[in-house]
XYZ file of C-alpha atoms in Angstrom:
728
model
C -0.114 -0.035 0.040
C 2.754 2.397 0.689
C 4.365 1.625 -2.666
C 1.082 2.239 -4.206
C 0.661 5.807 -2.422
C 4.115 6.512 -3.679
C 3.607 5.950 -7.347
C 0.304 7.915 -6.909
C 1.996 10.955 -5.546
C 4.514 10.772 -8.289
C 2.408 10.486 -10.970
C 2.011 14.312 -11.478
C 5.614 14.989 -11.501
C 6.182 12.007 -14.116
C 3.498 13.793 -16.366
C 5.150 17.122 -15.928
C 8.511 15.567 -16.878
C 6.796 14.311 -20.050
C 5.514 17.635 -21.083
C 8.937 19.092 -21.016
C 11.259 18.973 -23.884
C 12.996 15.676 -24.162
C 15.946 14.222 -26.285
C 15.974 11.944 -29.081
C 18.914 10.080 -30.255
C 18.469 7.669 -33.213
C 20.387 6.099 -36.247
C 19.445 7.091 -39.741
C 20.292 3.848 -41.595
C 21.162 0.125 -40.794
C 24.943 1.150 -40.585
C 24.523 3.746 -37.973
C 24.204 3.389 -34.105
C 23.473 5.743 -31.160
C 23.491 4.979 -27.334
C 22.186 6.836 -24.365
C 23.282 6.676 -20.861
C 20.381 8.167 -18.655
C 22.387 8.022 -15.521
C 25.448 10.030 -16.917
C 23.448 12.084 -19.251
C 25.658 11.323 -21.960
C 25.083 10.339 -25.548
C 26.915 9.519 -28.500
C 26.457 8.055 -32.146
C 28.104 7.357 -35.540
C 27.621 6.739 -39.282
C 24.685 8.877 -39.550
C 22.805 10.260 -36.478
C 19.633 12.447 -35.733
C 19.383 14.266 -32.430
C 16.343 16.071 -31.881
C 15.346 18.392 -28.709
C 12.092 20.507 -28.466
C 11.573 22.171 -32.054
C 15.166 21.757 -33.195
C 17.108 18.987 -34.705
C 20.532 17.999 -35.721
C 22.169 15.416 -38.166
C 25.373 14.448 -38.714
C 28.022 11.556 -39.372
C 29.309 11.428 -35.788
C 27.761 13.264 -32.635
C 28.443 13.492 -28.795
C 25.550 14.637 -26.469
C 25.615 16.319 -22.961
C 21.829 16.487 -21.546
C 22.588 18.497 -18.821
C 24.486 21.436 -20.452
C 22.398 20.823 -23.993
C 25.768 20.611 -25.818
C 26.383 18.589 -28.878
C 29.659 18.100 -30.759
C 28.850 17.195 -34.369
C 31.303 16.174 -37.057
C 30.494 15.439 -40.765
C 28.010 16.680 -43.088
C 26.059 18.447 -40.082
C 22.771 20.067 -40.497
C 20.962 21.971 -37.773
C 17.312 22.985 -38.309
C 15.449 25.754 -35.921
C 13.068 28.675 -36.337
C 12.690 27.912 -40.365
C 16.717 28.433 -40.725
C 19.263 25.791 -41.673
C 22.836 25.825 -40.720
C 25.496 23.655 -42.403
C 29.168 22.735 -41.693
C 31.608 20.094 -41.153
C 32.431 20.316 -37.754
C 29.778 22.398 -35.474
C 29.377 22.567 -31.584
C 25.886 23.702 -30.584
C 23.834 24.092 -27.387
C 20.349 22.981 -28.003
C 19.447 25.256 -24.700
C 21.276 28.410 -24.999
C 21.456 28.233 -28.947
C 25.267 28.929 -28.731
C 26.655 27.700 -31.830
C 30.467 27.612 -33.034
C 32.144 26.457 -36.275
C 35.174 27.058 -38.465
C 33.234 27.023 -41.349
C 29.528 27.227 -42.083
C 26.757 27.925 -44.447
C 23.214 28.951 -43.481
C 19.886 30.366 -45.322
C 16.654 31.341 -45.121
C 15.090 31.439 -48.617
C 15.859 33.560 -50.741
C 19.282 34.562 -48.797
C 21.914 32.188 -48.515
C 25.462 32.951 -46.323
C 28.491 30.946 -45.681
C 31.555 32.048 -43.887
C 34.273 31.413 -41.316
C 34.707 31.516 -37.503
C 31.145 31.542 -36.386
C 30.552 31.763 -32.955
C 27.068 33.130 -30.926
C 26.717 36.141 -28.604
C 23.759 34.830 -26.413
C 23.058 37.993 -24.656
C 22.576 39.723 -28.061
C 21.038 36.685 -29.659
C 23.154 36.810 -32.735
C 26.140 35.275 -34.289
C 29.173 36.920 -35.786
C 31.779 35.322 -38.362
C 34.305 36.549 -40.784
C 35.104 36.132 -44.472
C 31.331 35.531 -45.508
C 29.443 35.498 -48.501
C 25.692 36.654 -48.993
C 23.907 35.682 -52.071
C 20.330 34.993 -53.315
C 21.647 32.545 -55.911
C 20.273 29.069 -55.194
C 23.173 27.263 -56.803
C 26.711 26.079 -55.541
C 28.620 28.729 -57.625
C 26.545 31.746 -57.436
C 26.955 34.525 -60.203
C 25.576 37.725 -57.952
C 27.293 38.033 -54.479
C 28.495 40.200 -51.711
C 31.591 39.245 -49.963
C 32.504 40.769 -46.708
C 34.966 40.451 -43.940
C 32.768 40.653 -41.071
C 29.065 40.002 -40.728
C 26.600 39.576 -37.959
C 23.552 37.058 -38.539
C 20.124 37.516 -36.459
C 18.393 34.498 -37.020
C 15.220 34.825 -38.612
C 15.587 38.441 -39.034
C 18.722 39.805 -41.047
C 22.248 39.946 -41.854
C 24.540 42.724 -41.497
C 27.877 43.251 -43.061
C 30.819 45.606 -43.271
C 33.491 46.383 -45.567
C 31.531 44.227 -48.224
C 32.000 43.984 -52.051
C 29.368 43.024 -54.884
C 30.692 40.757 -57.204
C 29.071 39.823 -60.522
C 30.405 36.787 -62.281
C 33.536 37.232 -60.306
C 34.352 40.507 -60.968
C 33.932 43.422 -58.221
C 31.194 45.877 -59.096
C 30.781 47.838 -55.931
C 31.715 48.412 -52.427
C 29.502 48.572 -49.316
C 31.121 50.041 -46.227
C 27.841 48.911 -44.651
C 25.516 46.334 -45.880
C 22.045 44.993 -44.450
C 20.047 42.560 -45.962
C 16.620 40.956 -44.357
C 16.226 37.284 -44.086
C 13.167 36.445 -46.109
C 11.169 38.061 -48.913
C 10.250 41.559 -47.303
C 13.056 43.556 -48.832
C 12.692 46.976 -50.884
C 13.573 46.644 -54.495
C 12.390 47.918 -58.082
C 10.195 45.979 -60.837
C 10.236 46.583 -64.585
C 8.076 45.277 -67.325
C 8.915 46.639 -70.930
C 6.950 45.508 -74.146
C 4.712 46.562 -76.755
C 0.827 46.760 -77.291
C -1.026 47.734 -80.471
C -3.173 50.057 -78.341
C -0.378 51.340 -76.202
C 2.759 51.540 -78.244
C 5.928 51.096 -76.623
C 5.531 50.681 -72.826
C 7.311 50.671 -69.704
C 5.591 49.687 -66.331
C 7.685 50.525 -63.349
C 7.100 49.978 -60.023
C 8.912 50.507 -56.547
C 8.322 47.769 -53.823
C 8.565 48.704 -50.457
C 8.100 47.148 -46.876
C 7.410 49.140 -43.889
C 7.787 46.598 -41.119
C 5.376 43.321 -40.897
C 2.242 45.613 -40.966
C 2.358 47.894 -44.174
C 3.867 47.204 -47.658
C 2.988 48.070 -51.249
C 4.211 49.411 -54.557
C 4.417 52.713 -56.567
C 3.759 52.454 -59.925
C 5.323 54.777 -62.660
C 3.995 53.616 -66.059
C 4.631 55.115 -69.488
C 2.658 53.935 -72.599
C 3.998 55.944 -75.518
C 0.467 56.412 -77.170
C -1.244 56.747 -73.998
C 0.794 58.681 -71.605
C 2.064 58.426 -68.065
C 0.112 56.594 -65.530
C 0.963 56.633 -61.527
C -0.313 55.289 -58.383
C 0.486 53.689 -55.131
C -0.559 50.210 -53.934
C -0.654 49.923 -50.099
C -1.159 46.457 -48.308
C -1.954 46.693 -44.355
C -1.864 43.827 -41.988
C -3.213 44.744 -38.836
C -3.982 41.452 -37.145
C -7.465 41.434 -35.691
C -7.980 44.933 -36.591
C -8.140 44.414 -40.226
C -6.223 43.365 -43.317
C -6.758 44.915 -46.753
C -5.505 46.977 -49.626
C -5.764 50.496 -50.987
C -5.142 51.127 -54.524
C -5.134 54.080 -56.950
C -4.062 54.678 -60.255
C -4.250 57.967 -62.495
C -3.527 58.001 -66.052
C -3.777 61.505 -68.439
C -4.971 59.132 -71.512
C -3.741 60.775 -74.596
C -5.906 58.251 -77.040
C -9.039 57.258 -75.158
C -10.198 55.600 -78.371
C -7.392 53.783 -78.987
C -8.190 50.102 -79.675
C -11.546 49.231 -78.680
C -11.858 52.107 -76.520
C -14.576 54.915 -76.276
C -13.263 57.987 -78.670
C -15.307 59.990 -76.316
C -14.374 58.737 -73.004
C -12.510 61.125 -70.389
C -8.665 62.168 -70.550
C -8.550 61.698 -67.034
C -8.820 58.149 -66.024
C -8.762 57.330 -62.523
C -9.337 53.863 -60.410
C -9.788 53.470 -56.817
C -9.697 50.030 -55.324
C -10.127 49.335 -51.621
C -10.817 46.354 -49.548
C -10.797 45.824 -45.730
C -11.513 42.391 -43.580
C -11.302 42.642 -39.897
C -12.197 40.472 -36.846
C -12.031 42.795 -34.012
C -13.760 40.543 -31.283
C -14.902 37.047 -31.242
C -17.820 36.249 -33.723
C -17.571 39.855 -35.145
C -16.485 40.641 -38.576
C -16.489 43.920 -40.420
C -15.822 43.984 -44.420
C -15.608 46.911 -46.989
C -14.849 47.270 -50.497
C -14.687 50.102 -52.838
C -14.339 49.910 -56.474
C -14.463 53.420 -58.340
C -13.576 53.957 -62.157
C -14.018 57.044 -63.820
C -15.461 54.883 -67.105
C -16.368 51.118 -68.026
C -13.003 50.455 -69.823
C -10.375 51.943 -67.459
C -10.141 48.341 -65.858
C -10.718 46.428 -68.855
C -7.953 48.188 -70.669
C -5.168 48.493 -68.062
C -6.180 46.078 -65.557
C -7.126 43.075 -67.570
C -6.299 40.344 -64.867
C -8.763 42.026 -62.478
C -11.288 42.876 -65.188
C -11.585 38.848 -66.000
C -12.000 38.070 -62.566
C -14.738 40.367 -61.826
C -16.040 42.805 -64.673
C -18.735 44.581 -62.542
C -17.359 45.233 -59.248
C -19.743 46.256 -56.399
C -19.029 48.518 -53.526
C -20.290 47.609 -50.101
C -20.015 47.788 -46.236
C -21.044 45.002 -44.048
C -20.599 44.188 -40.520
C -21.783 40.520 -39.089
C -22.006 39.194 -35.857
C -22.444 35.506 -35.150
C -24.101 33.809 -32.232
C -24.813 30.038 -31.682
C -27.987 29.832 -33.496
C -28.193 33.506 -34.854
C -26.501 35.797 -36.688
C -27.153 39.516 -37.562
C -25.780 41.823 -40.466
C -25.778 45.399 -41.425
C -25.170 46.053 -44.888
C -24.986 49.146 -47.070
C -24.313 49.204 -50.955
C -24.271 52.497 -52.657
C -23.817 53.241 -56.240
C -20.402 54.672 -56.605
C -19.913 54.136 -60.740
C -22.653 55.635 -62.338
C -22.617 54.153 -65.454
C -23.125 50.410 -63.743
C -26.855 49.419 -62.855
C -27.014 48.987 -58.857
C -29.619 48.110 -56.449
C -28.634 50.280 -53.601
C -29.287 49.280 -49.608
C -29.242 52.150 -47.575
C -29.097 50.450 -45.471
C -30.204 46.823 -45.040
C -30.277 44.997 -41.481
C -30.480 41.203 -41.672
C -31.266 38.639 -38.659
C -30.825 35.218 -39.622
C -31.866 31.926 -37.415
C -29.716 29.071 -38.235
C -31.554 25.648 -38.430
C -32.046 24.562 -34.535
C -33.949 22.018 -32.605
C -36.805 23.832 -30.667
C -36.153 22.701 -27.291
C -36.509 18.856 -26.697
C -39.125 18.359 -29.283
C -38.417 16.780 -32.650
C -39.383 20.147 -34.563
C -36.417 22.416 -36.034
C -36.682 26.135 -36.849
C -35.271 28.407 -39.163
C -35.784 32.253 -40.058
C -34.559 35.055 -42.259
C -35.724 38.575 -41.648
C -34.581 41.828 -43.226
C -35.451 45.453 -43.461
C -33.987 48.374 -45.232
C -34.555 51.116 -47.886
C -33.590 50.488 -51.605
C -33.141 52.158 -54.512
C -32.733 50.537 -58.326
C -30.251 53.361 -59.676
C -29.746 52.434 -63.340
C -26.591 53.249 -65.049
C -26.055 55.867 -67.578
C -26.757 55.208 -71.399
C -24.648 57.244 -73.471
C -23.736 59.655 -70.532
C -27.501 60.244 -70.271
C -29.820 59.174 -67.231
C -32.320 56.739 -68.192
C -35.147 58.391 -65.933
C -36.135 54.851 -64.639
C -34.984 55.204 -61.011
C -37.181 54.234 -58.235
C -37.082 53.566 -54.468
C -38.649 52.250 -51.634
C -38.628 50.848 -48.108
C -38.951 46.949 -47.724
C -39.479 44.861 -44.677
C -39.236 41.005 -45.102
C -39.563 38.263 -42.564
C -39.791 34.340 -43.165
C -39.937 31.693 -40.580
C -39.971 27.892 -41.201
C -40.603 24.829 -39.068
C -39.265 21.379 -40.208
C -39.750 17.783 -38.757
C -36.920 15.789 -39.819
C -37.316 12.136 -39.136
C -35.593 8.568 -40.530
C -37.942 5.871 -41.421
C -36.543 2.165 -41.366
C -33.225 3.316 -40.507
C -32.172 4.400 -44.036
C -35.192 6.998 -45.556
C -34.631 10.459 -44.523
C -37.862 12.424 -44.558
C -38.027 16.452 -43.921
C -41.582 17.874 -44.152
C -41.477 21.457 -43.675
C -43.950 24.480 -43.211
C -43.111 28.141 -43.465
C -44.664 31.408 -44.300
C -43.265 34.736 -45.392
C -44.710 38.365 -44.796
C -43.213 41.301 -46.682
C -43.974 45.013 -46.466
C -43.612 47.188 -49.336
C -43.671 51.123 -48.871
C -44.563 53.513 -51.427
C -42.236 53.361 -54.471
C -40.825 56.793 -55.515
C -39.552 57.473 -58.903
C -40.386 57.308 -62.671
C -39.526 53.634 -62.872
C -42.239 52.081 -60.608
C -45.684 53.270 -59.351
C -46.558 50.935 -56.826
C -48.075 52.099 -53.325
C -47.803 50.599 -49.877
C -48.357 46.476 -50.189
C -48.783 43.727 -47.801
C -47.801 40.317 -49.280
C -48.182 37.051 -47.543
C -46.628 33.863 -48.797
C -47.203 30.262 -47.651
C -44.618 27.903 -48.269
C -44.633 23.963 -47.657
C -43.110 20.758 -48.992
C -40.748 18.060 -48.047
C -37.263 16.543 -48.846
C -36.783 12.681 -48.908
C -33.409 11.107 -49.608
C -31.623 8.212 -48.864
C -28.096 6.725 -49.095
C -26.929 3.310 -50.010
C -23.453 1.603 -50.674
C -21.534 -1.429 -51.773
C -17.845 -2.358 -51.249
C -15.909 -4.657 -53.483
C -12.429 -4.813 -51.431
C -10.938 -7.180 -54.309
C -11.992 -5.173 -57.174
C -8.578 -4.334 -59.066
C -7.731 -2.763 -62.279
C -4.309 -1.369 -63.480
C -5.943 0.391 -66.277
C -7.954 2.477 -63.829
C -5.575 2.329 -61.095
C -8.237 0.862 -58.940
C -7.580 -0.897 -55.518
C -10.901 -1.618 -53.921
C -13.989 -0.212 -54.977
C -17.106 1.466 -53.174
C -20.153 2.246 -54.884
C -22.420 5.276 -53.090
C -25.721 6.096 -54.444
C -27.782 9.344 -53.128
C -31.206 9.789 -54.790
C -33.509 12.497 -53.350
C -36.946 14.209 -54.203
C -37.540 17.596 -53.063
C -41.374 18.977 -53.262
C -42.174 22.596 -52.731
C -45.922 23.866 -52.910
C -46.290 27.616 -52.932
C -50.125 29.030 -53.395
C -50.516 32.086 -55.192
C -49.178 35.008 -52.906
C -51.372 37.770 -51.859
C -49.435 40.215 -54.119
C -47.115 39.331 -56.857
C -45.465 40.763 -60.209
C -44.076 43.900 -61.332
C -47.313 45.768 -61.413
C -47.916 45.456 -57.402
C -44.254 45.235 -56.134
C -41.055 47.135 -56.372
C -38.529 44.884 -57.904
C -35.124 44.971 -55.929
C -34.422 41.094 -55.774
C -35.431 39.647 -58.706
C -34.338 36.596 -60.842
C -31.363 37.030 -62.915
C -29.943 35.057 -65.935
C -28.255 31.555 -64.897
C -26.491 28.905 -66.588
C -27.554 26.518 -63.385
C -30.561 25.415 -61.965
C -32.141 27.874 -59.088
C -33.151 26.733 -55.785
C -36.801 25.803 -55.255
C -36.692 26.006 -51.361
C -36.963 29.109 -49.243
C -34.871 30.602 -48.178
C -32.405 29.242 -50.553
C -34.387 30.822 -53.390
C -33.543 34.358 -52.335
C -35.310 36.572 -55.057
C -37.831 37.699 -52.707
C -39.587 40.052 -55.186
C -39.958 37.287 -57.911
C -41.739 34.834 -55.469
C -44.825 33.346 -57.328
C -47.033 30.319 -57.076
C -45.162 27.228 -57.450
C -45.866 23.296 -57.501
C -42.728 21.546 -58.316
C -40.807 18.584 -57.568
C -37.091 18.188 -58.076
C -35.476 14.720 -58.392
C -31.765 14.324 -58.105
C -29.509 11.118 -58.449
C -25.713 11.169 -57.194
C -23.435 8.440 -57.906
C -20.017 8.237 -56.493
C -17.445 5.294 -57.146
C -14.673 5.421 -54.806
C -11.164 3.680 -54.825
C -7.791 3.791 -52.806
C -4.583 5.437 -54.794
C -1.215 5.931 -52.892
C -3.309 4.865 -49.610
C -5.904 7.484 -50.092
C -9.629 7.451 -50.915
C -10.445 9.308 -54.051
C -13.772 9.894 -56.346
C -13.258 7.710 -59.488
C -16.374 9.082 -60.358
C -18.746 11.463 -59.363
C -21.836 11.959 -61.321
C -25.063 14.282 -60.302
C -28.018 14.406 -62.419
C -31.008 16.368 -61.438
C -33.869 18.634 -62.977
C -37.520 19.880 -62.069
C -40.883 18.685 -63.052
C -43.431 21.451 -62.810
C -46.860 20.157 -61.930
C -48.339 23.405 -62.293
C -46.268 25.288 -64.793
C -46.009 29.206 -64.741
C -46.561 31.404 -67.997
C -43.943 30.601 -70.464
C -42.673 27.413 -68.600
C -42.920 23.758 -69.651
C -43.725 20.566 -67.835
C -40.191 19.778 -67.098
C -36.861 21.961 -66.759
C -33.644 21.166 -68.521
C -31.873 18.145 -67.362
C -28.645 19.025 -65.449
C -25.423 16.718 -65.151
C -22.374 17.386 -63.117
C -19.720 14.574 -63.943
C -16.157 14.283 -62.721
C -14.205 11.099 -63.836
C -10.649 10.540 -63.246
C -9.773 7.280 -64.843
C -5.818 7.826 -63.963
C -4.331 9.977 -61.347
C -2.881 12.173 -64.018
C -6.068 12.386 -65.991
C -9.116 14.330 -65.059
C -12.530 14.471 -67.197
C -15.218 17.152 -66.371
C -18.474 17.691 -68.117
C -21.352 20.142 -67.114
C -24.409 19.764 -69.468
C -27.779 21.378 -69.502
C -30.266 19.172 -71.802
C -33.591 20.663 -73.066
C -36.061 17.615 -72.567
C -38.731 19.035 -74.461
C -37.105 20.244 -77.381
C -34.351 17.498 -77.595
C -31.244 19.077 -77.537
C -28.438 20.608 -75.595
C -28.639 24.273 -74.364
C -25.331 24.016 -72.558
C -22.189 21.984 -72.695
C -19.175 22.671 -70.645
C -16.591 19.952 -71.046
C -12.834 19.747 -70.324
C -9.808 17.309 -69.907
C -6.788 17.819 -68.028
C -3.837 15.543 -68.258
C -0.828 15.995 -65.905
C 1.397 12.788 -65.903
C 4.214 14.339 -64.159
C 5.872 17.879 -63.213
C 7.109 18.605 -66.502
C 3.885 19.094 -68.599
C 0.294 19.249 -68.256
C -2.361 20.233 -71.011
C -6.181 21.249 -70.424
C -8.303 20.935 -73.430
C -11.992 22.144 -73.180
C -15.127 23.146 -74.933
C -17.949 25.695 -73.937
C -21.259 25.542 -75.712
C -24.149 27.966 -75.185
C -27.328 27.815 -77.421
C -28.708 31.052 -78.247
C -31.534 32.121 -75.928
C -33.431 35.370 -77.549
C -36.943 34.708 -75.813
C -36.771 38.209 -74.557
C -37.389 37.127 -70.800
C -35.732 38.785 -68.337
C -33.823 35.625 -67.339
C -32.788 34.743 -71.134
C -29.200 34.285 -71.698
C -28.830 36.246 -74.910
C -26.476 35.218 -77.754
C -24.755 31.819 -77.307
C -21.206 30.609 -77.768
C -19.144 27.753 -79.120
C -15.453 28.229 -77.568
C -12.923 25.498 -77.520
C -9.974 26.353 -75.152
C -6.300 24.698 -74.724
C -3.720 25.843 -72.280
C -0.430 23.847 -72.311
C 2.366 23.896 -69.522
C 5.710 22.610 -70.291
C 8.973 22.689 -68.451
C 11.808 21.916 -70.638
C 14.450 21.537 -67.939
C 15.325 23.204 -64.365
C 15.879 26.566 -66.275
C 13.206 26.729 -69.246
C 9.626 26.831 -69.239
C 7.019 27.330 -71.773
C 3.267 28.160 -71.546
C 0.628 28.312 -74.541
C -2.870 28.967 -74.527
C -5.851 29.347 -77.305
C -9.150 30.253 -77.646
C -11.200 29.438 -80.779
C -14.569 30.571 -81.806
C -16.172 27.577 -83.659
C -19.183 29.825 -84.867
C -17.125 32.277 -86.475
C -14.109 30.250 -87.431
C -11.795 32.531 -85.895
C -9.020 31.909 -83.327
C -9.961 34.797 -80.801
C -6.882 34.805 -78.599
C -3.130 33.345 -78.546
C -1.085 33.619 -75.398
C 2.716 32.517 -75.245
C 4.766 32.710 -72.386
C 8.693 31.729 -72.018
C 10.189 31.478 -68.428
C 13.830 31.290 -67.965
C 15.663 30.653 -64.840
C 18.835 33.116 -64.477
C 19.926 32.095 -61.185
C 19.356 35.143 -58.838
C 16.678 36.049 -61.563
C 13.687 35.059 -62.991
C 12.470 35.852 -66.432
C 9.533 35.676 -68.920
C 8.814 36.773 -72.403
C 5.079 36.866 -72.998
C 3.254 37.353 -76.441
C -0.477 37.781 -77.032
C -2.634 38.230 -80.238
C -6.457 38.762 -79.867
C -8.753 38.938 -82.985
C -11.618 41.305 -81.570
C -15.470 41.151 -82.701
C -15.137 44.178 -84.623
C -12.242 42.930 -86.816
C -9.629 44.769 -85.239
C -6.381 42.902 -83.880
C -4.842 43.526 -80.318
C -1.046 42.435 -80.296
C 1.164 42.565 -77.318
C 4.428 41.551 -75.563
C 6.212 42.140 -72.923
C 9.543 41.015 -71.020
C 9.320 40.855 -67.146
C 11.781 39.854 -64.594
C 12.404 39.842 -60.998
C 14.648 38.684 -58.347
C 14.146 35.383 -56.835
C 14.789 37.260 -53.783
C 11.974 39.520 -54.218
C 9.383 37.899 -56.927
C 7.226 39.780 -58.878
C 4.229 37.423 -58.066
C 3.563 34.712 -55.826
C 5.015 31.236 -56.687
C 3.482 29.722 -59.785
C 0.957 32.964 -60.106
C 2.357 34.072 -63.276
C 1.779 30.694 -64.956
C -1.669 30.459 -63.853
C -2.684 34.128 -64.862
C -0.290 35.097 -67.904
C -2.153 38.542 -68.565
C -0.067 39.750 -65.491
C 2.972 39.316 -67.456
C 1.460 41.919 -70.145
C 1.346 44.376 -67.626
C -2.410 43.670 -66.542
């Protein structure tokens, strides 16, 4: 009993001892050996040994360890890693506890800065290392072409390198002398960037930028661009990182355009062209989020012409301010959306408040509840037509609240049934403006329905196919039926209600259940069934479960069709098939059942057999929809696309992309980029040829380069979005 009591008393101490950093010594191969004496605290190893203490580790051919002092003496191919920095040498004395280090010769680096020198020793009180006869470079090769040689240096791990009496060498030739030289370890160092090139609508151009870093909180770029046919463009980009108080970007650009009509521009456009781009996101407190976006431009084309990369991502940017507060079952939001660009149609929300109740259980009953309520003042602000107001603007107040109760239940341990009933009340104030003539309206909407679904699977553990890389097979099938019934609302249609949230043209099938269907002012009577069938085939590749096939088919059956609506919707199919780990086939289709033809097809095949090359080939087809309804898709397309990436070797890479319009038989766009690794630099030469719909052509090429220590873009970004290489 006494021994048991002593063990219990000793248990907390043992647990605390396990939580302290422990020593690990192990051999790295069959020829190596390692031993440790727990009584003396001494250890040793040879023929390849790993020593680990806390978050740092050391590898060497031979080591001796003193656990009490924390000191390790290592010889032969010594590597030490800690705090994201690596040290290397042939003989190093290192203390894992005090971080004291001594070495006759050493190499260290933290990408993209590399340092080598002699006589390294640490100053513990100042937490730095000093050395002599050192070389500093950004070249990631054994024999750097560009380097700085110094007689004396200081290394502050994870921060910077300071050198005195330093000389810059280029290809072995001394080029410049620095009495004092300082270089941060990492990517955040001030530098210049230049992109020279030519574009048919610009003429010769030179895009220049000075990239600066003001600590860890603020960085940015000052742009000074000259385009021979267009003039001088200037402006700063500012990025700020204030932690929970917010992160974002503030950008401004000004160009005095000498020829606004060049290319496809508007000859009557303004000469003084500007762009403001501001974003802000903060989490000042737990479950509190603030977000702001401002996108201002003087005309419709300034972003399309001079910032084509941003234009492709968002051709019609919104400006808004939003604050969200989250709780366990509810969230509240305040939202403001003004019209900043007078030439863009905007639904102004001045402001809108929203309260959302997440799906939650009602006490201990089997019922669940969810809700969405909003109130605001809205204005439909139409964009200018030929710089003239349309005179169709209108505005009104609106209060909307939706509440729903659900009763989910599983029958027979496999059939999920979720009946629901909900109601919506919307109040519309008097609408003001020439575009609407509606008075006060109270609208009531009843929403009922049910969701029925199940899920079944079967496993074939011995299934094998070398052709399809199958090791075991699992089939999952998920059929579902969703029913919605909405009787005729007490008020509906554009003649009775001011339209603010209405249906927009869409390539995909819209939701049929509330509140997922959020076009509040377009709610009408509905009696519809949605059928869905999802199939998955899963297998194991490299020890991981992957989807060999994922196929989802769905469509609507309108039991009581609305005006202009058929009995059945289009049949939608979403398919992803990976017959090999390096081959992905994707297909999104939309088939008109009653017309017996495809309305939309998006197909793509991606080949990526290794890290040397990849090729993506695709086709997008959209049939003409000129019905004149507000949701009509308009003129169709038939576009073939191809993107090829090829790395010739460690130094050379190539990218080519093509866009072919099968309707007109025109190769609309060709892009070619050549990449070159120049040791300390990376460079790219980019070409682009566009055949515009009006018969004119737009040709451009540019040369861009940047230090590896200060890349112009994030890793691989210029490969995925090559238009940045052309100054966009």
